Coordinates of C-alpha atoms in Angstrom, one line a residue:
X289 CA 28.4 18.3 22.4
X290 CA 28.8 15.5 20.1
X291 CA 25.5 13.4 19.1
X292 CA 26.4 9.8 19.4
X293 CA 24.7 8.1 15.9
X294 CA 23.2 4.9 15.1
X295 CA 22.2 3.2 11.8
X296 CA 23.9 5.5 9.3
X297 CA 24.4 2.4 7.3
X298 CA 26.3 3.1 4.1
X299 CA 22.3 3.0 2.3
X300 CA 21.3 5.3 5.2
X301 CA 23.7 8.6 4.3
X302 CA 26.3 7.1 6.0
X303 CA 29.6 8.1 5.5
X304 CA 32.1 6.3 7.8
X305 CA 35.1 7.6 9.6
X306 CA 38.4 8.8 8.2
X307 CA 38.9 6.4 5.1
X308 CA 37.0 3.8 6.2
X309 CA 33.2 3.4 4.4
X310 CA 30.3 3.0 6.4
X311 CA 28.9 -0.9 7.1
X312 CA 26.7 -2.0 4.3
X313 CA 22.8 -2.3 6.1
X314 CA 22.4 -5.8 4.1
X315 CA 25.4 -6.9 5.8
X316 CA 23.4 -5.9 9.0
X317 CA 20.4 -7.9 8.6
X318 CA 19.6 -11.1 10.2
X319 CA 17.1 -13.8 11.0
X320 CA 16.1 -12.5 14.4
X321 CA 16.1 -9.4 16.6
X322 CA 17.3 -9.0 20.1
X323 CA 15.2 -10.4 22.8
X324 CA 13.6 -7.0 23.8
X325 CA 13.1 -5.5 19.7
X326 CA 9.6 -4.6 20.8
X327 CA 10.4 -2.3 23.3
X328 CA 13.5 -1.0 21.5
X329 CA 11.5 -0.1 18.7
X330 CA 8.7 1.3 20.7
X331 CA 11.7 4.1 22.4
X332 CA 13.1 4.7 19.0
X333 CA 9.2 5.8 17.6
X334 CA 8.2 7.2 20.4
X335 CA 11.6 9.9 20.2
X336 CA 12.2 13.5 19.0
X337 CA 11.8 14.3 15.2
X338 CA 15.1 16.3 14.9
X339 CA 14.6 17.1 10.8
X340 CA 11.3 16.5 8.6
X341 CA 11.6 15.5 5.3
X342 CA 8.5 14.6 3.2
X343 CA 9.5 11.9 0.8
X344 CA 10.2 8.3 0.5
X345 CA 12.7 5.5 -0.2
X346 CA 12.1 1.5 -1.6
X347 CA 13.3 -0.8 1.3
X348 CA 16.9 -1.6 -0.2
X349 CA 16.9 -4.9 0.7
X350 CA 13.9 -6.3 -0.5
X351 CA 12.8 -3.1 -2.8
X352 CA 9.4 -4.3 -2.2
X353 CA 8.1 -1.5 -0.1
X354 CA 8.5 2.8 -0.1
X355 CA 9.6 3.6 3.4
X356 CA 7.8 7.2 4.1
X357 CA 9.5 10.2 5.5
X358 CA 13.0 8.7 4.4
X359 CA 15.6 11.4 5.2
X360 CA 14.4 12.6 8.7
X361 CA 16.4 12.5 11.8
X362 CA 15.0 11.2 15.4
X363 CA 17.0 12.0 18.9
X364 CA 16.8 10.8 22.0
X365 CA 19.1 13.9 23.6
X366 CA 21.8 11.6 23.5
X367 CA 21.3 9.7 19.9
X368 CA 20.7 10.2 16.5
X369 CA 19.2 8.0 13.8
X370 CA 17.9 7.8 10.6
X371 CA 13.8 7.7 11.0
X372 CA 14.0 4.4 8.1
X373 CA 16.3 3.2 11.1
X374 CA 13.1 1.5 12.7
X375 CA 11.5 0.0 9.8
X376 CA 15.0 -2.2 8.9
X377 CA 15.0 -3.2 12.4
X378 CA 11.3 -4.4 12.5
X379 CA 11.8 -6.6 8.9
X380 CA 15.3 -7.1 8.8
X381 CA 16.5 -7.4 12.4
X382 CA 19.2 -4.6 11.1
X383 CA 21.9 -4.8 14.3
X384 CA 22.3 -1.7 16.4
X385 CA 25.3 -0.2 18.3
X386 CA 25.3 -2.3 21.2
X387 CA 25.9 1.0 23.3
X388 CA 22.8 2.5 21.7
X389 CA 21.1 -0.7 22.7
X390 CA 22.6 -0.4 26.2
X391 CA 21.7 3.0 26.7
X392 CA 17.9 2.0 25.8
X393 CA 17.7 -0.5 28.3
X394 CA 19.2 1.8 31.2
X395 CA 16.2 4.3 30.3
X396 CA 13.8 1.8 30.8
X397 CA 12.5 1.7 26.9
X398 CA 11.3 5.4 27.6
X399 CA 12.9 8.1 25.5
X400 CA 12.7 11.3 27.2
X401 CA 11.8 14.8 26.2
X402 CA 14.5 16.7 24.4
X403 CA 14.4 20.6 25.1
X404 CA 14.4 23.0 21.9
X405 CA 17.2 24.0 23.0
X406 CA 19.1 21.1 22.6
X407 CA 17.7 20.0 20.1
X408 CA 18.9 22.8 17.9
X409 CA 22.5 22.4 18.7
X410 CA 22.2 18.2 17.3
X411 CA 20.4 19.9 14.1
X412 CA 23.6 22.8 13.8
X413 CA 26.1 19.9 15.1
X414 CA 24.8 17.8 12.0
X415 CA 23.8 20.2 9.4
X416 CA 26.4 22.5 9.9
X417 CA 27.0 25.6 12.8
X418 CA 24.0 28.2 12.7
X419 CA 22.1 25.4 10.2
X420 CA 19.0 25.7 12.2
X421 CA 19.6 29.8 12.1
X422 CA 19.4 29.4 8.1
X423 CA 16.7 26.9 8.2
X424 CA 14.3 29.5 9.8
X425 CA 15.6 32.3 7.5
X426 CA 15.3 30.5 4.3
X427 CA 11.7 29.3 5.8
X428 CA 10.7 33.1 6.1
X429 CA 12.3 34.1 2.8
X430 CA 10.0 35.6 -0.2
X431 CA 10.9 32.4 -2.8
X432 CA 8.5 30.3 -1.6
X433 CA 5.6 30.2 -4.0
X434 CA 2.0 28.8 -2.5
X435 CA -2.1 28.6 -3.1
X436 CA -3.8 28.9 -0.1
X437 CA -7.3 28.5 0.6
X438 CA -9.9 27.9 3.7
X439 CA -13.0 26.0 4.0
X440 CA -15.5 24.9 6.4
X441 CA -14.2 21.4 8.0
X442 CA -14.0 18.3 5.8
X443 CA -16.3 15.3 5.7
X444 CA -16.0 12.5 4.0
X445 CA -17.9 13.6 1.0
X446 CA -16.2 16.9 0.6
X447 CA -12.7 15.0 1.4
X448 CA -13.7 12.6 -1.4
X449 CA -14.6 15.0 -4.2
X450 CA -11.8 17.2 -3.2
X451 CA -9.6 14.2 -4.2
X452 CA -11.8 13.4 -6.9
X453 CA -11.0 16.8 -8.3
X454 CA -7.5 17.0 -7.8
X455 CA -7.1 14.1 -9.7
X456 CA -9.1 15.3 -12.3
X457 CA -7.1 18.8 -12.6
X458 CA -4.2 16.4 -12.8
X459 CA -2.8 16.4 -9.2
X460 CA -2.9 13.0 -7.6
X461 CA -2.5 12.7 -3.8
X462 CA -0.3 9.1 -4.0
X463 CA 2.8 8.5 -6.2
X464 CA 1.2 7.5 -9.8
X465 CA 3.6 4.5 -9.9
X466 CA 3.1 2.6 -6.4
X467 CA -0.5 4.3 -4.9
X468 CA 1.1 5.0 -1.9
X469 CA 1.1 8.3 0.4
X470 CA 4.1 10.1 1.1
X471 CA 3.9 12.3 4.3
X472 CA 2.8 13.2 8.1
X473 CA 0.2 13.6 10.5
X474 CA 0.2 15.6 13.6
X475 CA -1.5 14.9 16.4
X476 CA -3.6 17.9 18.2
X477 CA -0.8 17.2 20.9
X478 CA 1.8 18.2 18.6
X479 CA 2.8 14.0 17.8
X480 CA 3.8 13.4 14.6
X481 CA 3.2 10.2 13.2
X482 CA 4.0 8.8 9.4
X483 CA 0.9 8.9 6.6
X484 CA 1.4 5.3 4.8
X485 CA -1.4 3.4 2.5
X486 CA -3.7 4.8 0.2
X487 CA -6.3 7.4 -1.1
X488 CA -8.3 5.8 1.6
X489 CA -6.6 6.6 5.1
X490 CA -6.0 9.7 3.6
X491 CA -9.6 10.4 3.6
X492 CA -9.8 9.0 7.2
X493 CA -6.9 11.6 8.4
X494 CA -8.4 14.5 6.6
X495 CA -11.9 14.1 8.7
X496 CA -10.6 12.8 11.5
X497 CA -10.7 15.7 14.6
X498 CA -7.8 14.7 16.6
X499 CA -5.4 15.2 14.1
X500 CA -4.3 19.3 13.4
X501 CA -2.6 18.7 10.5
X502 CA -2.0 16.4 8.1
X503 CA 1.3 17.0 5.0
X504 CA 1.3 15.0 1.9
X505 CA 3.0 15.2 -1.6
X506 CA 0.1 15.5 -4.1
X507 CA 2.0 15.0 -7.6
X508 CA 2.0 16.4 -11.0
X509 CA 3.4 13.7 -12.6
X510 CA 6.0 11.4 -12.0
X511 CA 8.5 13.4 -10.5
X512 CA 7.4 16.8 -9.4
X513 CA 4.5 17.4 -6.0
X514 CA 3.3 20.0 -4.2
X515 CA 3.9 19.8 -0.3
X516 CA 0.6 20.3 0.7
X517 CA -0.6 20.5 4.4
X518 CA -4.4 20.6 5.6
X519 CA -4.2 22.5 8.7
X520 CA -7.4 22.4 11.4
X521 CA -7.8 26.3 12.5
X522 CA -10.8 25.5 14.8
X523 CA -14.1 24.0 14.6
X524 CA -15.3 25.4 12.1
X525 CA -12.4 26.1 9.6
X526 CA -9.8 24.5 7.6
X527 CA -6.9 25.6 5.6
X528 CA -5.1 24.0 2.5
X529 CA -1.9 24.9 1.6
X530 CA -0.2 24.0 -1.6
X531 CA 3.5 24.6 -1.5
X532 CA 4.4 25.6 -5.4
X533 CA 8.6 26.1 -4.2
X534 CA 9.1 21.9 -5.7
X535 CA 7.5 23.1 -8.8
X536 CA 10.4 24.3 -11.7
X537 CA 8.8 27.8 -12.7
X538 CA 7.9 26.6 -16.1
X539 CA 5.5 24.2 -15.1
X540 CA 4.4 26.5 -12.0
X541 CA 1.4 27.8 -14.2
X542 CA 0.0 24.5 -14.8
X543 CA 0.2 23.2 -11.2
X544 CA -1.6 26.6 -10.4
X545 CA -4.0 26.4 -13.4
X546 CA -5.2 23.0 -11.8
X547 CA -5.7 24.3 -8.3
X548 CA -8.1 26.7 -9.6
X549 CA -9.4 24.2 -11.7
X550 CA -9.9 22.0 -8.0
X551 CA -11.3 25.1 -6.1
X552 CA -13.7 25.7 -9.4
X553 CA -15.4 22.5 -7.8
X554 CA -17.1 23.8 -5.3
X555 CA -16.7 27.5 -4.9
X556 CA -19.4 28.4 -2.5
X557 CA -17.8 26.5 0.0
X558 CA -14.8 28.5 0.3
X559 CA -13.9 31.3 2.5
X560 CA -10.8 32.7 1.3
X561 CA -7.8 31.7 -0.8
X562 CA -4.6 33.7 -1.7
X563 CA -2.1 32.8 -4.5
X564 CA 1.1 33.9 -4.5
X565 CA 3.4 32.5 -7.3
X566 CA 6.7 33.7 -5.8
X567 CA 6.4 33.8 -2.1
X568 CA 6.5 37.9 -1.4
X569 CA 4.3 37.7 1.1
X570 CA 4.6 34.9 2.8
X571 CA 5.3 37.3 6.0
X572 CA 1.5 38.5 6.0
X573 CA -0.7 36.8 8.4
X574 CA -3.9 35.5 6.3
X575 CA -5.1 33.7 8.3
X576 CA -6.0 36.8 10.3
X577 CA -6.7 39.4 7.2
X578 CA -9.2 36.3 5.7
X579 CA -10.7 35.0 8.8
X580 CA -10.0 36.6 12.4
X581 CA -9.4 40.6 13.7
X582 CA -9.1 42.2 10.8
X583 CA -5.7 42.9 9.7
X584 CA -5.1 45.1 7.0
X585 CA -3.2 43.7 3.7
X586 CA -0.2 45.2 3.9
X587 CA 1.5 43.2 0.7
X588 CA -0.4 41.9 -2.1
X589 CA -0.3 38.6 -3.8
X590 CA -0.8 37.8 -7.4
X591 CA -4.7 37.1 -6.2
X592 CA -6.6 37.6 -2.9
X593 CA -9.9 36.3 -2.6
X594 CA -12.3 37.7 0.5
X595 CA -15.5 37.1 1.6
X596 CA -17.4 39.9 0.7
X597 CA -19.4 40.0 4.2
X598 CA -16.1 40.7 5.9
X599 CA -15.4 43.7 3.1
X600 CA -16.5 46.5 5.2
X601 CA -13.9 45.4 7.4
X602 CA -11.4 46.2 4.7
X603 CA -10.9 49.9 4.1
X604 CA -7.7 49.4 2.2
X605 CA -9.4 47.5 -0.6
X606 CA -12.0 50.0 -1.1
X607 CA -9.9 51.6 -4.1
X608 CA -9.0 48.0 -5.3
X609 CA -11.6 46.3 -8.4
X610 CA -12.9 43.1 -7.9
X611 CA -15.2 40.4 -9.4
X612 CA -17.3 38.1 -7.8
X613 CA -16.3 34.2 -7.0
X614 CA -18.7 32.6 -5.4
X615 CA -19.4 34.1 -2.1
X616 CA -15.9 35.9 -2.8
X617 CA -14.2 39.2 -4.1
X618 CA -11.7 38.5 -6.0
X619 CA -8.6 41.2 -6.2
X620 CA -5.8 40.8 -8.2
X621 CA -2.3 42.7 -7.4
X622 CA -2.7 46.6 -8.9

């Protein structure tokens, strides 16, 4: 099939052909874009997110700035380029391939929609054959470690004490050297678009309705965060999951030590959480045993916590002890 690229400037994962390096992007830059940038830049955002990757890079040329989502891959169908790609261009004037520009015009500055289909075989033609195959499989493997929990929709005052108490358990929601957010908001729609400023848009994003989820790194420290993703289930529920997989096992404890120290906050407000150090069953459909039908729990975690109105519903756990949390029972694994 071969993806035609653009912008895999030697700073950008480039890696040149045969012996020859990739272009340097500070060789690239100049004083002014092409006539048109506007537009350009408008079809390059407004393309398919081919690969996610929640993290962030310092503009290399005037390492003034972090660039959010650094490391993920927009397509056209026909292109590929770096999603930083766009953010050079609009400070730098960074040149592009003048076929790529070329090609832009003759679609009118409107990037069209890019089947799954074909958008798995740029992801296998990049990442390897069968890459996307391995992505899913290592996505439903059993080593990914998470604290979930669900809660009646946010407002501003329960978004702002639930960030008050993160950072008070010692998990901060911007990098604790530059204040900035590292992450993603997606659109009810299914539009993705980046998560950049403060501790204040993040508060916006969470309590704003027309976005279904919203990813961000909260950090323990300097160097190690928890992908964490605030999901919208309906009106009348949200659900926070804390990925624990970036967290080395030694300091796995502590990060979920101060998760229960945040959900200790406000307990009465919670209708469900399951914590599962290791990932086994990450195949088991919570949202459904916690909230909807009732399905049966069919793996256990390390700890289950259920409303105890929706008990009855819940033969399985009859045998089981609990304690009370809250409006919760609180199983552990037997």
């Amino acid at each position: 099939m071969m993806i035609k690229q653009a912008g895999f400037y030697r700073e950008l994962d480039g890696h040149g052909e045969g012996t020859n390096p990739a272009p340097s992007l500070r060789d690239a830059a100049r004083s002014t874009g092409e006539w048109d940038e506007d537009r350009i830049l408008g079809y390059m955002e407004s393309s398919t997110e081919l690969f996610s990757a929640m993290g962030a890079e310092r503009d290399v040329i005037a390492d003034d700035v972090w660039i959010t989502g650094a490391g993920s891959l927009i397509t056209d169908g026909t292109w590929m380029w770096p999603v930083e790609l766009v953010h050079y261009v609009r400070r730098h004037h960074v040149a592009l391939p003048d076929e790529f520009v070329a090609h832009i015009r003759n679609q009118d500055y409107i990037s069209p929609e890019v089947s799954h289909e074909r958008a798995r075989a740029f992801f296998d033609e990049r990442f390897g054959k069968n890459a996307s195959a391995a992505a899913t499989a290592q996505d439903n493997s059993t080593t990914d470690g998470f604290f979930t929990w669900y809660q009646p929709p946010l407002t501003t005052a329960t978004t702002q004490a639930l960030l008050n108490s993160l950072e008070a358990s010692g998990l901060s929601s911007v990098h604790p050297l530059s204040d900035d957010l590292f992450g993603f908001c997606e659109t009810r729609e299914g539009k993705r678009e980046p998560l950049i400023g403060g501790t204040e848009n993040l508060l916006s994003v969470l309590t704003d309705e027309q976005y279904r989820a919203v990813e961000f790194a909260c950090w323990m420290g300097y160097d190690q965060h928890l992908a964490t993703t605030v999901e919208r289930l309906d009106d009348a529920t949200q659900k926070l999951t804390f990925q624990l997989t970036e967290i080395p096992e030694p300091d796995r404890e502590e990060a979920v030590a101060a998760l229960v120290r945040t959900l200790d906050q406000d307990p009465e407000n919670c209708l469900g959480f399951v914590i599962d150090r290791t990932g086994t069953t990450s195949g088991q459909d919570w949202d459904r045993v916690l909230l909807g039908p009732a399905a049966p729990v069919t793996a256990w975690p390390d700890t289950l916590a259920i409303l105890r109105t929706r008990l009855p519903a819940h033969p399985e756990l009859a045998e089981t002890a609990s304690t009370e949390y809250g409006p919760l029972a609180v199983f552990h694994r037997p």
